[in-house]
Coordinates of C-alpha atoms in Angstrom, one line a residue:
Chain C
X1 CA 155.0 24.4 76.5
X2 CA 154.2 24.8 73.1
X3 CA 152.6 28.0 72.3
X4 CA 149.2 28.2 70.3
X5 CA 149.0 30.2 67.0
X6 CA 145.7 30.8 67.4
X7 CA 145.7 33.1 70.5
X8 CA 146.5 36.8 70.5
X9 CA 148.9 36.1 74.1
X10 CA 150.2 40.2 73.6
X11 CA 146.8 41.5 74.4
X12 CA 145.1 39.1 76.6
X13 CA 146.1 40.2 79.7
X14 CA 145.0 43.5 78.9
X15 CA 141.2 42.3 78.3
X16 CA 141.8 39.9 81.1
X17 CA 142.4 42.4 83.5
X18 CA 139.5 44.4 82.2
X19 CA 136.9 41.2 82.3
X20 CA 137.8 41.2 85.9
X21 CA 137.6 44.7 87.3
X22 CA 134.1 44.5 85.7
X23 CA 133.2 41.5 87.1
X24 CA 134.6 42.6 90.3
X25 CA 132.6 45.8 90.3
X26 CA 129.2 43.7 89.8
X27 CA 129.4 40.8 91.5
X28 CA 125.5 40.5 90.9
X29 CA 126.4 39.6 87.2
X30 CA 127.6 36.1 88.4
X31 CA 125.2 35.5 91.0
X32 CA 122.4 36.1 88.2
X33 CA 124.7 33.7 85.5
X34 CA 124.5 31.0 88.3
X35 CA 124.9 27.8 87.1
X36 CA 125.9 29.5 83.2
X37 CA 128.9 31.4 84.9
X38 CA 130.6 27.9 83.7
X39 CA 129.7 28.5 80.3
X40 CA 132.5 30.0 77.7
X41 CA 130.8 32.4 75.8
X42 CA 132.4 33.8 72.5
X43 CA 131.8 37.4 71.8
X44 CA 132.6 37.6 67.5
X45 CA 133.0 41.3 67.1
X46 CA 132.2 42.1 63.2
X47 CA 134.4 43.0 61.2
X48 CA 137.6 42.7 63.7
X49 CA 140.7 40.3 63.4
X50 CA 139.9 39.0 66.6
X51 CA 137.1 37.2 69.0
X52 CA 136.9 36.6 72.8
X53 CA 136.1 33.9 74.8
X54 CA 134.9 35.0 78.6
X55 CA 134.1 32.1 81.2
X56 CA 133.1 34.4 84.1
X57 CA 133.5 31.3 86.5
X58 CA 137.1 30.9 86.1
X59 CA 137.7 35.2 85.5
X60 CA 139.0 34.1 81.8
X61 CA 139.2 35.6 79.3
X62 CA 140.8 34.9 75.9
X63 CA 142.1 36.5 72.7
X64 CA 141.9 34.7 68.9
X65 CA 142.1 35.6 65.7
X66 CA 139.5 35.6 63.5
X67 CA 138.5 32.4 62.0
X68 CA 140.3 30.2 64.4
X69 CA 138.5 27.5 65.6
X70 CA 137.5 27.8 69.4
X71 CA 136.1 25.9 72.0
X72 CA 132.5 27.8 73.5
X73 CA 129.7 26.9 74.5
X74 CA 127.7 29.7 72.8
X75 CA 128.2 33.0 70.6
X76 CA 127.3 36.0 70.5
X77 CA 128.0 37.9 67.3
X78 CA 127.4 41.5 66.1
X79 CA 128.7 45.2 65.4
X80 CA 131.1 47.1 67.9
X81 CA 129.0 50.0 68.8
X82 CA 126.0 47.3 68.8
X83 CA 128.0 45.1 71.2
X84 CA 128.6 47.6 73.7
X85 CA 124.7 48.9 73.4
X86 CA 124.0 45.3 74.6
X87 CA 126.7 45.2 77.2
X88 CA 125.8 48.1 78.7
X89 CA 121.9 48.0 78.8
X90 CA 121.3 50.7 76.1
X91 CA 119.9 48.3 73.5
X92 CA 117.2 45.9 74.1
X93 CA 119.0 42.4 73.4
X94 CA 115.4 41.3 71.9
X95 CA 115.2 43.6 69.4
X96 CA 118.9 43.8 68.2
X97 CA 117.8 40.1 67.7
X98 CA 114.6 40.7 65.4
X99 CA 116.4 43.3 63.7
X100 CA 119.7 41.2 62.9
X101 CA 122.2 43.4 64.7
X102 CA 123.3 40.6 66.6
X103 CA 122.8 37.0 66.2
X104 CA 123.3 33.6 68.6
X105 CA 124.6 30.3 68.4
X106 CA 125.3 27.6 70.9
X107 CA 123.8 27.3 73.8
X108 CA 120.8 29.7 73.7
X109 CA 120.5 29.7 77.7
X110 CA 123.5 30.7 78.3
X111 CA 123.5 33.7 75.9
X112 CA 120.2 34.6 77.8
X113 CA 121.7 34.4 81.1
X114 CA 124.4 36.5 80.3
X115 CA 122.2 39.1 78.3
X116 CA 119.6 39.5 81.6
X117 CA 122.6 39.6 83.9
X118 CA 124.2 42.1 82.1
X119 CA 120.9 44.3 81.5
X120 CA 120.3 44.1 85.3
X121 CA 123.9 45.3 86.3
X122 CA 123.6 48.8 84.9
X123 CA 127.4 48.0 83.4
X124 CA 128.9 51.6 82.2
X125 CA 131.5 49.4 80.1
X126 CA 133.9 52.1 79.1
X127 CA 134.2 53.5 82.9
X128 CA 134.9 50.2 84.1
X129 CA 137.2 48.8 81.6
X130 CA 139.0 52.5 81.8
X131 CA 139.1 52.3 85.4
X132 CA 140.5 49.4 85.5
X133 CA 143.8 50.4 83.9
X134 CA 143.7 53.7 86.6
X135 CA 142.5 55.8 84.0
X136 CA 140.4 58.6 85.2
X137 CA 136.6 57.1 84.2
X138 CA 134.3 60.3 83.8
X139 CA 135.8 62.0 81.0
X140 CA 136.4 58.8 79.4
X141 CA 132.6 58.4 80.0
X142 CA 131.7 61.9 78.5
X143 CA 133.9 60.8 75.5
X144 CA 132.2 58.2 75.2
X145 CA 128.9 59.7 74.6
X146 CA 130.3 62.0 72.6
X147 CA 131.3 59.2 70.3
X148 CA 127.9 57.4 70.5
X149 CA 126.6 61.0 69.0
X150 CA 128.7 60.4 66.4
X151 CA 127.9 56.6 65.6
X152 CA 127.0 57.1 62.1
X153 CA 130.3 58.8 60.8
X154 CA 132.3 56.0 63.1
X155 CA 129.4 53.5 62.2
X156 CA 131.5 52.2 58.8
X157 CA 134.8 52.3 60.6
X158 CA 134.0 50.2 63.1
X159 CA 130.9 48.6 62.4
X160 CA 127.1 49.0 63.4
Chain J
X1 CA 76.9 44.5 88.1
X2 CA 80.0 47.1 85.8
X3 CA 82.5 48.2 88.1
X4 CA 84.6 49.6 85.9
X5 CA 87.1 52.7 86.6
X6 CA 86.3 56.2 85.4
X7 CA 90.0 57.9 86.3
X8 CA 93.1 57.9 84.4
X9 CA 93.9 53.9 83.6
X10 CA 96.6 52.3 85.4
X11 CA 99.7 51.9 83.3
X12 CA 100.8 48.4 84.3
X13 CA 104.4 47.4 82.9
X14 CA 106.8 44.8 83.3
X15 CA 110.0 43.9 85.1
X16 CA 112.1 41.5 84.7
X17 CA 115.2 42.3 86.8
X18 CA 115.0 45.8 89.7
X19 CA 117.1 47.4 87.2
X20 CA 114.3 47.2 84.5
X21 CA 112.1 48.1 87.7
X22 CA 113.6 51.2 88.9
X23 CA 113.6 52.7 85.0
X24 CA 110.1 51.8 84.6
X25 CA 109.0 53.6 87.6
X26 CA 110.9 56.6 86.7
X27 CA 109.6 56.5 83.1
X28 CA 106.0 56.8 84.2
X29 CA 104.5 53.5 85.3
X30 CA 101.5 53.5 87.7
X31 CA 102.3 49.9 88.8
X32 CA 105.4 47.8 87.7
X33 CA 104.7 43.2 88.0
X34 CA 107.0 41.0 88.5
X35 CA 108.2 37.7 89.7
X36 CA 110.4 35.3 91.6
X37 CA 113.3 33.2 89.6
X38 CA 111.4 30.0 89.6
X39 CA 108.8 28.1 87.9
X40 CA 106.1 30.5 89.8
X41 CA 105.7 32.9 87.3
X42 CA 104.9 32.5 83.4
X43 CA 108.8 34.1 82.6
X44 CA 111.1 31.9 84.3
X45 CA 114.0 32.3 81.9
X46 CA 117.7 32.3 82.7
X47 CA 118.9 35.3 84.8
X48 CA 115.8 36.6 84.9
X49 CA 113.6 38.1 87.8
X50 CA 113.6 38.6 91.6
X51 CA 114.8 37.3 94.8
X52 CA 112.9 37.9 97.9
X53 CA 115.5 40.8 98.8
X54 CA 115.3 42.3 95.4
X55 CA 111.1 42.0 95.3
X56 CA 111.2 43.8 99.0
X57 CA 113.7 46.2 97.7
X58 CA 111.7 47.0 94.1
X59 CA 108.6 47.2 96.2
X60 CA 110.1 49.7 98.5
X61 CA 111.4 51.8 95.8
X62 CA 107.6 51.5 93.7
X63 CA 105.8 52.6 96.8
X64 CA 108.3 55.6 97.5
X65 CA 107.9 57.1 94.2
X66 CA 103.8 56.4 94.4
X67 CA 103.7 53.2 92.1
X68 CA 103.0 50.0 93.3
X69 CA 104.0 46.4 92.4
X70 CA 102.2 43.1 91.7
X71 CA 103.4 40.0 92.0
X72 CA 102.8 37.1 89.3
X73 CA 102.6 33.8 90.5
X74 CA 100.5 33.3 87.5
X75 CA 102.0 29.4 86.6
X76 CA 99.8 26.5 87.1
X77 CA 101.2 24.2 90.7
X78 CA 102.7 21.0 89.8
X79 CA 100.9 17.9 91.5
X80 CA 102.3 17.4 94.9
X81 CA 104.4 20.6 94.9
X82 CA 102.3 23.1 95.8
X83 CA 104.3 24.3 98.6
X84 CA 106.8 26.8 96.5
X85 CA 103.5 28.2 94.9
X86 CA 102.2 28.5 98.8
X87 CA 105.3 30.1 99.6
X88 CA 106.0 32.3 96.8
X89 CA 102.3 33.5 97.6
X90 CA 103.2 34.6 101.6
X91 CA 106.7 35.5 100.5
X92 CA 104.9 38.1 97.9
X93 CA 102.1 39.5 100.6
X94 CA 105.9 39.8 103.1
X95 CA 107.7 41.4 100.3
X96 CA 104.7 44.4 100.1
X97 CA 103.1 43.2 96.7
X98 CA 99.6 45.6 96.4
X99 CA 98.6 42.2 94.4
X100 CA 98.7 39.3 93.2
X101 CA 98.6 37.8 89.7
X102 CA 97.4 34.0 89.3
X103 CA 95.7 31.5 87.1
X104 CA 95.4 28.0 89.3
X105 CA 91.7 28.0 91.1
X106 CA 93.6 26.1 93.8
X107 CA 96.6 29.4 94.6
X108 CA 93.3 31.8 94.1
X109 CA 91.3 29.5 96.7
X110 CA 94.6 29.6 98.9
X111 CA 95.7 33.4 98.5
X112 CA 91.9 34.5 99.6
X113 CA 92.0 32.5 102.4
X114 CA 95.3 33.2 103.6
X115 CA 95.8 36.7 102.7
X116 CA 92.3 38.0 102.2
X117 CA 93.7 41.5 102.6
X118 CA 95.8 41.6 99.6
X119 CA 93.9 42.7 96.2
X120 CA 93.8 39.4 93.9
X121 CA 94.1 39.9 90.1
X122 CA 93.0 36.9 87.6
X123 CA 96.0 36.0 85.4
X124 CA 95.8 35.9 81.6
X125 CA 97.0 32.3 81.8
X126 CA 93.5 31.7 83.5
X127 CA 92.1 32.3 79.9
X128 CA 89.2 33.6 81.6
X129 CA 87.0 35.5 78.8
X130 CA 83.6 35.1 79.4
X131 CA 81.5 36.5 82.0
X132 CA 80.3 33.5 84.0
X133 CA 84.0 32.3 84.4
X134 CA 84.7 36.2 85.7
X135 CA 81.9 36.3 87.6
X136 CA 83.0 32.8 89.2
X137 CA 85.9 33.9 89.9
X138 CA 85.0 37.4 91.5
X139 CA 82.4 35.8 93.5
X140 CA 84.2 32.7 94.8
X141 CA 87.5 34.1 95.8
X142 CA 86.7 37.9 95.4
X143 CA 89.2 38.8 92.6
X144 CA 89.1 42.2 91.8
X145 CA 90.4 42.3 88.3
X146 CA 90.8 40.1 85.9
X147 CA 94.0 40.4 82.7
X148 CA 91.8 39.9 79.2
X149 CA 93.1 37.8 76.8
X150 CA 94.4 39.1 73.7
X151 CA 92.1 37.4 71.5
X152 CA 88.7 39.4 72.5
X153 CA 87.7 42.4 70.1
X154 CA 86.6 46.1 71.5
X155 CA 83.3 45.6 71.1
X156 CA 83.1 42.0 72.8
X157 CA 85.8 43.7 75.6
X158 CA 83.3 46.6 76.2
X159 CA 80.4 44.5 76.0
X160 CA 82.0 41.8 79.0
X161 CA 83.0 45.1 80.9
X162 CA 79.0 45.7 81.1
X163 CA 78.5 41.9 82.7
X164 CA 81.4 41.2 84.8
X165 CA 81.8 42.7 88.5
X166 CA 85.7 43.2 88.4
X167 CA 88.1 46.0 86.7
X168 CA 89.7 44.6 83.7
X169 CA 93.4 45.1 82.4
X170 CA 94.5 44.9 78.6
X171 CA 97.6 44.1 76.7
X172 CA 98.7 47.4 74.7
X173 CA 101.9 46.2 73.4
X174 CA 104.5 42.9 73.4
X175 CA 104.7 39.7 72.7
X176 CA 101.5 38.8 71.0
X177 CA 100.0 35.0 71.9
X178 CA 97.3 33.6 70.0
X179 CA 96.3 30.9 71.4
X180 CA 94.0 30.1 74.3
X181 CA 96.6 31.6 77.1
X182 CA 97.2 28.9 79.8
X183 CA 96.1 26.2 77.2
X184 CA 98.5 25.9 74.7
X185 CA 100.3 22.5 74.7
X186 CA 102.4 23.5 71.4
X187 CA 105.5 24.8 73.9
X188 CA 105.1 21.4 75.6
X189 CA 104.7 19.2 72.9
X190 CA 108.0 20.0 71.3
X191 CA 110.0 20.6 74.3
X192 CA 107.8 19.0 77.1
X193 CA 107.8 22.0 79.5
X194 CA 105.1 24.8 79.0
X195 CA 104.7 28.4 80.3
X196 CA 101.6 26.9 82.1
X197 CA 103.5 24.1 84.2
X198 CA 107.2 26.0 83.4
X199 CA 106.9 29.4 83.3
X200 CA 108.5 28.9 79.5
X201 CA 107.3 29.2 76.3
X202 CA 109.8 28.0 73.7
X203 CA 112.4 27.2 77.0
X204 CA 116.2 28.9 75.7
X205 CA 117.6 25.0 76.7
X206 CA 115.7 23.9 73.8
X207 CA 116.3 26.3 71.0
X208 CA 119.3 26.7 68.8
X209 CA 119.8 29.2 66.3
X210 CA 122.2 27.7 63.0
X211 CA 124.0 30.4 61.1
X212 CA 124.4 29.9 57.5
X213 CA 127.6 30.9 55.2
X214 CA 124.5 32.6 53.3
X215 CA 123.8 34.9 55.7
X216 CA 120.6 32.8 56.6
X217 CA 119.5 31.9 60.4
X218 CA 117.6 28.8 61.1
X219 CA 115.6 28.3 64.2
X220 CA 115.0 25.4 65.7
X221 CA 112.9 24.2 68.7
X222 CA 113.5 20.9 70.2
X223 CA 113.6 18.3 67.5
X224 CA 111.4 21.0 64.8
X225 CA 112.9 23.8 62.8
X226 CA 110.8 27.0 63.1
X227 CA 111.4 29.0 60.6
X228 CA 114.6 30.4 58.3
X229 CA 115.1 33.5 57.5
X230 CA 116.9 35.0 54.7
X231 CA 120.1 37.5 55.1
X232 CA 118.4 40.7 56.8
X233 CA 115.3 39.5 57.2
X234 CA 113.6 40.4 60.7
X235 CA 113.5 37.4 62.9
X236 CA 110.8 36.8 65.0
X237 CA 110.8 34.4 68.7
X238 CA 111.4 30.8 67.9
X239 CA 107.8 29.8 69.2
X240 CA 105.4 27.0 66.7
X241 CA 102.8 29.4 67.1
X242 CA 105.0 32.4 64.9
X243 CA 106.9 29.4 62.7
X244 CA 107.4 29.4 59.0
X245 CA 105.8 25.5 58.1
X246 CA 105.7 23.6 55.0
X247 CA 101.4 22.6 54.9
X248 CA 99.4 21.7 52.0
X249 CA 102.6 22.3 49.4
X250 CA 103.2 26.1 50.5
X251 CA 105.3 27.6 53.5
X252 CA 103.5 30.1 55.1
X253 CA 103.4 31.1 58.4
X254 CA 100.3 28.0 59.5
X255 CA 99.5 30.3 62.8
X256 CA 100.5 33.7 63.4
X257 CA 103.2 35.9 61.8
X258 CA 105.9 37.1 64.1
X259 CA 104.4 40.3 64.8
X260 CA 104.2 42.4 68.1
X261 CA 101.2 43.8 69.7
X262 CA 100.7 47.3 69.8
X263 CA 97.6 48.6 70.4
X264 CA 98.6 52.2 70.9
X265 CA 96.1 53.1 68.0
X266 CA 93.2 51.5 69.8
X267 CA 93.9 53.3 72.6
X268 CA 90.6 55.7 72.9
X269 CA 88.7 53.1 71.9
X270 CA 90.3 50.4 74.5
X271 CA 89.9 53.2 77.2
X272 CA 85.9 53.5 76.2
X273 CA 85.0 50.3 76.4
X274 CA 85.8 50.6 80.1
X275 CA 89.2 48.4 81.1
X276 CA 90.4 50.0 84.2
X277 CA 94.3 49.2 83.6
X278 CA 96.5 48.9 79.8
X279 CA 99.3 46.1 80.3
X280 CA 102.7 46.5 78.9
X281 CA 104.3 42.5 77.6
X282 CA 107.8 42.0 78.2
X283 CA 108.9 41.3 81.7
X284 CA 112.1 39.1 78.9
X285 CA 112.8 42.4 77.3
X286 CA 115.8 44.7 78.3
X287 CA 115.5 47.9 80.1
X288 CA 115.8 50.1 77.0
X289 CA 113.0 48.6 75.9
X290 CA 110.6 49.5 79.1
X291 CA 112.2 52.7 79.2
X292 CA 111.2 53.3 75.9
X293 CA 107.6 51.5 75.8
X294 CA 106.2 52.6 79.0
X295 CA 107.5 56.4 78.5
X296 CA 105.7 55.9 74.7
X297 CA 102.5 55.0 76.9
X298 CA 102.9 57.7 79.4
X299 CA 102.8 60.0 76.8
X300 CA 99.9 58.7 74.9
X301 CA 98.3 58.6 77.9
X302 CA 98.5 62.2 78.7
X303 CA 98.1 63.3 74.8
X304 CA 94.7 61.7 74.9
X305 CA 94.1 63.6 78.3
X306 CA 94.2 66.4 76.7
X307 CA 92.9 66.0 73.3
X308 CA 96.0 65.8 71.2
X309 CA 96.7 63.7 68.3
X310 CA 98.8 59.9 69.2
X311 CA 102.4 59.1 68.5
X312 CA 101.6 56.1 66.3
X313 CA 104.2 53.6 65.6
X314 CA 107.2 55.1 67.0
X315 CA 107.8 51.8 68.5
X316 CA 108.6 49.9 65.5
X317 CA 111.9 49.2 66.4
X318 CA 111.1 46.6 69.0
X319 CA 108.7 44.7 67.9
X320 CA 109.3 41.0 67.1
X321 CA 109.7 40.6 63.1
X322 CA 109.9 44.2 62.8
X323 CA 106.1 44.4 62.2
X324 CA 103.3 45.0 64.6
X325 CA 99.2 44.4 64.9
X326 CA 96.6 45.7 66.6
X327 CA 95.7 42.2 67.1
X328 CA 92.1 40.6 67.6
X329 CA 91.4 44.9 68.8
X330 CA 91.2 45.1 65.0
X331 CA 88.6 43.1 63.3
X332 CA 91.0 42.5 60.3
X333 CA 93.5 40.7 62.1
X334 CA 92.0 36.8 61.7

């Protein structure tokens, strides 16, 4: 099978994994995606090398670099640290809109879907995704906040 | 005939999933609305709102920590489909609802009869901003309080208050629409489905937002773009009413600019002219934003109580376009 430049095959499994322990852990996030758990939603994190693809239906979850052209349905593009504020409920998806932070394209219902689903879960992203690999989740949580403290020194690193 | 409250006003705040529920009951809200996921309430977007477990279990978790929760049902019954209206009404009353929000005469005329023990608020989407359509109202299928449109000043707010035998409830911040609420046909002419009929303004199957290499962001509704805005520039909800338009050889905004509603300012005033109850918009919005607007409002609320000065605009940050109005509260908003 011939393999496909365009994937990053080395760390998928890794954000595979991770997609599915969370999903896992809120199973309410599919059951409010419904019909949109189909959809393949590309997350464009600024500034990185890379962007995912997640279809919650089918537990996927895919790696690309950056500029490669890739099949979705919708994307949802923005900052790291603003990325994970949305995942995780501590930014208003709304206003990260007006403001610019992150922006949409694609299928607008399906970014919806997935932004209300998410908001409702009470996701604590890092725990999950750090529990997932049997790491222990609390401190990793506490580090966490300690680095969202620090968001403005980290901010240019790693983008707003 | 005034029957107006003289206590502390009822802070009524939105919810559009239990998460967002259970945070604005623990940020202060006296009452928290909501509604079912289907075309029975006025926010019937994508992942949003309540089954009937999650509307019995957000009721049961208002009432334990003393709030209470209304139910909107406040979308207009298709022809020959009342039935999920009808059922979303007994399903409400079974779930524990302390009310009911709606704007058909028909689901008023049917909730009265059928549940005559269950307090019946009159829906914004009623449009209902005069005193003989109150009064009808009140005195034909005893509503006790009707939700003002956001398009009556102070002075013509306190001046109904004096005419009208029901409380009254008023937007204080959110999504600002200036149209005649229920009315409007702009949603459903570019997209045929409405917020009346739908439960959608502007429905998310219909819009599209188009990147541009510039930096730029186009917004389009059904066949119509709405507005573009330049790199950076705050964007604002992709509704005709808030769009950017080409008329009479300038682009302007025709309507309304994409603003929010925050009335926080107005506050003393609002709470003189007699409304028993201030409304938080937003039942779309994410839980950091009713966190953060209904604990802004708790506080005003008891800095006013006391006689200190009010936190204005510390709310910037979420409002749409990155700009807010007091609206039709202040005479120089057209």
């Amino acid at each position: 099978m011939k393999k496909d430049p365009r994937r990053l095959r080395f760390i998928e499994p890794f954000v595979r994994r991770a997609f599915c322990a969370v999903l896992d852990a809120h199973p309410e996030i599919a059951d409010r995606l419904g019909n949109y758990a189909a959809s393949r939603i590309r997350i464009d994190i600024r500034g990185a090398p890379f962007c995912m693809v997640l279809q919650p239906s089918k537990r996927a979850a895919w790696l690309y670099r950056r500029g490669a052209k890739v099949k979705s349905e919708a994307t949802v593009s923005g900052g790291f640290m603003t990325l994970l504020k949305l995942a995780s409920g501590d930014g208003d998806g709304d206003a990260l809109f007006f403001s610019r932070d992150i922006g949409i394209s694609g299928d607008t219902e399906a970014v919806v879907a997935l932004r209300n689903a998410l908001d409702d879960s009470g996701l604590d992203i890092i725990h999950e995704i750090f529990s997932a690999f049997g790491f222990p989740g609390l401190p990793l949580r506490l580090g966490y906040k300690a680095f969202r403290s620090m968001r403005p020194l980290v901010a240019g690193m790693f983008g707003s | 005939m005034k029957k107006q409250s003289r206590k502390t006003p009822e802070l009524v705040c939105p919810a559009g999933t239990p998460s967002a529920l259970r945070v604005a009951v623990d940020a202060g809200a006296d009452v928290v609305y909501c509604g079912f996921r289907d075309e029975t309430n006025a926010r019937n977007f994508p992942g949003l709102n309540f089954s009937r477990a999650e509307m019995s279990e957000g009721t049961e978790y208002a009432h334990k920590h003393k709030a209470r929760v209304y139910a909107a049902i406040n979308t207009f019954p298709q022809a020959g489909n009342t039935a999920l209206w009808h059922k979303a009404i007994d399903d409400a009353v079974g779930c524990g609802a302390d009310a009911l929000i709606v704007a058909d005469m028909g689901l008023a005329a049917y909730a009265a009869r059928m549940h005559p023990e269950t307090r019946l608020h009159l829906s914004v989407q009623a449009s209902a901003s005069n005193p003989d359509a109150i009064r009808y109202y009140c005195e034909t299928f005893n509503v006790k309080r009707v939700v003002l449109p956001r398009v009556l000043s102070i002075p013509e707010i306190t001046a109904l208050n004096g005419n009208i035998p029901c409380e009254t409830e008023a937007f204080v911040f959110g999504g600002l629409c200036v149209m005649a609420e229920g009315r409007c046909l702009l949603s459903s002419y570019a997209t045929g489905k409405s917020p009346n009929m739908n439960g959608v303004c502007s429905p998310a199957g219909d819009v599209r937002y188009a990147q541009g290499k510039d930096g730029s962001m186009a917004s389009k509704l059904g066949a119509f773009t709405i507005n573009r805005f330049a790199e950076g520039e705050p964007a604002g909800y992709p509704t005709i009413c808030k769009g950017r338009f080409k008329c009479g050889g300038e682009t302007g905004y025709i309507f309304e600019e994409p603003a929010s509603l925050d009335a926080l300012s107005m506050m003393p005033e609002l709470l003189q002219s007699g409304v028993a109850a201030l409304k938080i918009e937003g039942r779309q919005r994410g839980k950091a934003y009713t966190e953060a607007v209904v604990k802004a409002f708790r506080k005003a609320l008891s800095d006013y109580a006391r006689g200190w000065p009010l936190e204005i605009g510390a709310l910037i940050a979420l409002a749409e376009g990155g700009q807010s109005t007091a609206g039709a509260y202040d005479k120089t908003w057209r």
